[in-house]
Coordinates of C-alpha atoms and ligand atoms in Angstrom, one line a residue:
X722 CA -49.9 -63.2 -96.7
X723 CA -47.0 -63.0 -99.1
X724 CA -45.3 -60.0 -100.0
X725 CA -45.1 -59.5 -103.6
X726 CA -42.6 -57.2 -105.7
X727 CA -43.0 -56.3 -109.2
X728 CA -39.7 -55.8 -110.8
X729 CA -37.0 -55.7 -113.3
X730 CA -33.7 -57.5 -112.2
X731 CA -31.4 -55.1 -114.0
X732 CA -33.0 -52.1 -112.6
X733 CA -31.0 -50.2 -109.7
X734 CA -34.0 -49.3 -107.7
X735 CA -35.4 -52.9 -107.8
X736 CA -31.9 -54.1 -106.7
X737 CA -32.2 -51.8 -103.8
X738 CA -35.3 -53.3 -102.6
X739 CA -33.9 -56.9 -103.4
X740 CA -31.0 -56.0 -101.1
X741 CA -33.3 -54.5 -98.2
X742 CA -35.5 -57.6 -98.2
X743 CA -32.0 -59.9 -98.1
X744 CA -31.0 -57.8 -95.1
X745 CA -34.2 -58.2 -93.4
X746 CA -34.6 -62.0 -94.2
X747 CA -38.0 -61.5 -95.9
X748 CA -39.4 -63.6 -98.4
X749 CA -40.6 -61.8 -101.2
X750 CA -42.8 -63.4 -104.2
X751 CA -41.1 -61.8 -107.2
X752 CA -43.0 -60.8 -110.2
X753 CA -40.9 -59.7 -113.1
X754 CA -42.1 -56.9 -115.5
X755 CA -40.7 -56.6 -119.0
X756 CA -40.4 -53.1 -119.4
X757 CA -39.1 -53.3 -122.9
X758 CA -42.3 -55.2 -123.7
X759 CA -44.3 -52.6 -122.1
X760 CA -45.8 -54.5 -119.4
X761 CA -45.8 -51.8 -117.1
X762 CA -48.6 -50.3 -118.8
X763 CA -50.8 -53.3 -118.4
X764 CA -54.0 -52.2 -116.7
X765 CA -53.7 -54.5 -114.0
X766 CA -50.4 -53.1 -113.2
X767 CA -51.4 -49.5 -113.6
X768 CA -54.1 -50.4 -110.8
X769 CA -51.4 -51.1 -108.6
X770 CA -49.2 -48.2 -109.7
X771 CA -50.4 -45.3 -111.9
X772 CA -46.7 -44.2 -112.2
X773 CA -46.0 -47.4 -114.1
X774 CA -42.5 -47.9 -112.4
X775 CA -40.8 -50.7 -110.8
X776 CA -40.2 -51.4 -108.0
X777 CA -43.7 -51.9 -106.8
X778 CA -44.4 -53.6 -103.4
X779 CA -47.8 -55.1 -102.9
X780 CA -48.5 -55.9 -99.2
X781 CA -52.1 -57.2 -98.9
X782 CA -54.3 -54.6 -100.3
X783 CA -51.6 -52.0 -99.7
X784 CA -49.3 -51.0 -102.9
X785 CA -46.3 -48.8 -102.6
X786 CA -43.9 -47.5 -105.1
X787 CA -40.6 -45.6 -105.0
X788 CA -37.7 -47.8 -103.9
X789 CA -36.5 -45.8 -100.9
X790 CA -40.1 -45.4 -99.4
X791 CA -40.4 -49.2 -99.9
X792 CA -37.1 -49.6 -98.3
X793 CA -38.1 -47.7 -95.3
X794 CA -41.7 -49.4 -95.2
X795 CA -39.9 -52.5 -95.1
X796 CA -37.6 -51.8 -92.2
X797 CA -40.6 -50.0 -90.3
X798 CA -43.1 -52.9 -90.6
X799 CA -40.6 -56.0 -90.8
X800 CA -37.5 -54.9 -88.9
X801 CA -36.6 -55.4 -85.2
X802 CA -37.3 -52.5 -83.1
X803 CA -33.4 -51.5 -83.0
X804 CA -33.0 -52.2 -86.5
X805 CA -29.7 -50.7 -87.4
X806 CA -30.5 -50.5 -91.2
X807 CA -32.7 -47.3 -90.4
X808 CA -31.8 -45.8 -86.8
X809 CA -34.2 -44.3 -84.8
X810 CA -32.1 -41.7 -83.4
X811 CA -33.3 -38.5 -85.2
X812 CA -29.7 -37.3 -86.2
X813 CA -28.6 -40.9 -87.1
X814 CA -31.7 -41.5 -89.1
X815 CA -31.4 -37.9 -90.8
X816 CA -28.0 -38.5 -92.1
X817 CA -29.2 -41.7 -93.8
X818 CA -32.2 -39.8 -95.2
X819 CA -29.6 -37.2 -96.6
X820 CA -27.6 -40.1 -98.4
X821 CA -30.8 -41.7 -99.4
X822 CA -31.9 -38.2 -100.9
X823 CA -28.4 -37.4 -102.5
X824 CA -28.7 -40.7 -104.2
X825 CA -32.3 -40.1 -105.5
X826 CA -31.8 -36.3 -106.3
X827 CA -28.0 -36.1 -107.5
X828 CA -26.0 -39.1 -107.9
X829 CA -28.3 -41.4 -109.7
X830 CA -29.8 -38.8 -112.2
X831 CA -26.3 -37.1 -113.1
X832 CA -25.4 -40.9 -113.8
X833 CA -28.7 -41.5 -115.9
X834 CA -28.5 -38.0 -117.3
X835 CA -25.1 -38.5 -118.8
X836 CA -25.3 -42.0 -119.7
X837 CA -28.8 -43.1 -120.8
X838 CA -29.3 -40.9 -123.7
X839 CA -26.0 -42.2 -125.2
X840 CA -26.8 -45.8 -124.7
X841 CA -30.5 -45.9 -125.1
X842 CA -30.8 -42.8 -127.7
X843 CA -27.3 -42.7 -129.6
X844 CA -26.6 -39.3 -128.2
X845 CA -23.1 -38.1 -128.2
X846 CA -21.1 -37.9 -125.0
X847 CA -21.7 -34.6 -123.1
X848 CA -18.6 -33.6 -121.1
X849 CA -20.4 -31.0 -119.1
X850 CA -22.9 -33.6 -117.6
X851 CA -20.0 -36.3 -117.3
X852 CA -18.1 -33.5 -115.2
X853 CA -21.5 -33.4 -113.0
X854 CA -21.5 -37.0 -112.5
X855 CA -17.7 -36.8 -111.5
X856 CA -18.6 -34.0 -108.9
X857 CA -21.5 -36.1 -107.1
X858 CA -18.6 -39.0 -106.9
X859 CA -16.4 -36.6 -105.4
X860 CA -19.2 -35.4 -103.0
X861 CA -19.8 -39.2 -101.9
X862 CA -16.0 -39.9 -101.6
X863 CA -16.1 -36.7 -98.9
X864 CA -19.3 -38.2 -97.2
X865 CA -16.9 -41.6 -96.8
X866 CA -14.1 -39.9 -95.5
X867 CA -13.6 -40.9 -91.8
X868 CA -16.8 -43.3 -92.2
X869 CA -16.6 -47.0 -92.6
X870 CA -20.2 -46.8 -94.3
X871 CA -22.0 -44.3 -96.1
X872 CA -23.7 -43.0 -92.8
X873 CA -21.5 -44.1 -90.1
X874 CA -19.8 -47.2 -88.6
X875 CA -22.8 -49.4 -89.7
X876 CA -24.7 -50.7 -92.7
X877 CA -27.5 -48.8 -93.4
X878 CA -30.4 -48.3 -95.9
X879 CA -28.0 -45.5 -97.4
X880 CA -25.4 -48.0 -98.1
X881 CA -27.8 -50.5 -99.9
X882 CA -29.4 -47.5 -102.1
X883 CA -26.0 -46.3 -103.0
X884 CA -24.4 -49.6 -103.8
X885 CA -27.3 -50.2 -106.0
X886 CA -26.4 -46.9 -107.8
X887 CA -22.4 -47.1 -107.7
X888 CA -22.6 -50.7 -109.0
X889 CA -24.6 -49.6 -112.0
X890 CA -22.0 -46.8 -112.7
X891 CA -19.1 -49.2 -112.3
X892 CA -20.7 -51.8 -114.7
X893 CA -21.0 -49.1 -117.5
X894 CA -17.2 -48.3 -117.3
X895 CA -17.7 -44.7 -117.9
X896 CA -15.7 -43.5 -115.0
X897 CA -13.0 -45.5 -113.1
X898 CA -13.5 -45.7 -109.3
X899 CA -9.9 -45.4 -108.7
X900 CA -10.2 -41.9 -108.8
X901 CA -12.4 -42.1 -105.6
X902 CA -10.6 -44.1 -103.3
X903 CA -13.0 -44.0 -100.3
X904 CA -15.7 -45.1 -102.7
X905 CA -13.7 -47.9 -103.8
X906 CA -12.9 -49.1 -100.5
X907 CA -16.6 -48.6 -99.4
X908 CA -17.9 -50.7 -102.6
X909 CA -15.6 -53.7 -101.9
X910 CA -16.8 -53.7 -98.1
X911 CA -20.4 -53.5 -98.9
X912 CA -20.1 -56.3 -101.7
X913 CA -18.8 -58.4 -98.8
X914 CA -20.9 -57.3 -96.0
X915 CA -24.5 -56.5 -97.2
X916 CA -26.4 -60.0 -96.8
X917 CA -27.2 -61.7 -100.1
X918 CA -25.4 -59.0 -102.1
X919 CA -24.4 -61.6 -105.1
X920 CA -28.0 -62.6 -105.6
X921 CA -29.7 -59.4 -104.7
X922 CA -27.1 -57.1 -106.8
X923 CA -24.7 -58.8 -108.8
X924 CA -27.2 -60.9 -110.8
X925 CA -29.2 -58.1 -111.7
X926 CA -26.0 -56.1 -112.7
X927 CA -24.9 -59.0 -115.0
X928 CA -28.3 -58.5 -116.7
X929 CA -28.1 -55.0 -117.1
X930 CA -24.5 -55.4 -118.7
X931 CA -25.9 -57.9 -120.9
X932 CA -28.6 -55.4 -121.9
X933 CA -26.0 -52.7 -122.3
X934 CA -24.1 -55.1 -124.6
X935 CA -27.2 -55.7 -126.7
X936 CA -27.7 -52.0 -127.2
X937 CA -24.0 -51.7 -128.0
X938 CA -24.1 -54.4 -130.7
X939 CA -27.2 -52.6 -132.2
X940 CA -25.4 -49.1 -132.4
X941 CA -22.4 -51.1 -134.3
X942 CA -24.3 -52.5 -136.7
Ligands
LIG1357 N1 -37.3 -43.2 -108.4 C1 -37.8 -44.6 -108.7 C2 -37.5 -44.9 -110.1 C3 -38.3 -45.8 -110.6 C4 -38.0 -46.0 -112.0 O1 -37.8 -45.1 -113.0 N2 -38.1 -47.2 -112.5 C5 -37.9 -47.5 -114.1 C6 -37.0 -48.8 -114.1 S1 -35.5 -48.6 -113.5 C7 -39.3 -47.9 -114.6 O2 -39.8 -48.3 -114.0 N3 -39.4 -47.4 -116.0 C8 -40.5 -47.9 -116.6 C9 -41.5 -46.4 -116.8 O3 -41.3 -45.6 -116.1 O4 -42.5 -46.9 -117.4 C10 -37.4 -45.4 -107.8 O5 -36.4 -45.3 -106.8 O6 -38.3 -46.6 -107.6

């Protein structure tokens, strides 16, 4: 049976799942959800995911949300036994998990907490929140010291998750990645080494940029 993904192209967590599917060479039946039109509140969608978020994966009669949980599920169910995206060695896996949790709990929320109230709510830029975001980027820069990829010498789920976030931050222009040389070098590497990067991530980034431009135009009217 086909695997169905309910998604919005511009959304960073959705792009993570698209990157994982591309890396595993999994075909997904793609179902766009228009969040601005409130389609996530349709009763049919709420039956799949009462938390009304995208991405949501449907595999037969099994439905799952939270992009990193979906990513781990896809590797566990559809990856080869020794898939390096999510290594089985406990310590190697723990480092991947730490980076995934860092993205979920620190980097992405610090970005969203600073940027989204400005672009979507017309709030003033808050310097203290910018400093917290910059601190998170310094942490990532430090994690990358001496490592080719985010969790060692191979591409893992950590890279796919973090690149969805870092490319989103980069697209907004609120910080320059020049200040974080390890992050910048790693970003260029992942762009060329993550399978299907252009379709899975860059296409959504382009949509995200168009959305930002439309919000900027509204506030300038
Ligand atoms: N931590 C979640 C975040 C999911 C999320 O908040 N998605 C947003 C789009 S980026 C959404 O669906 N918002 C609509 C809503 O909450 O009603 C994940 O990684 O999947």
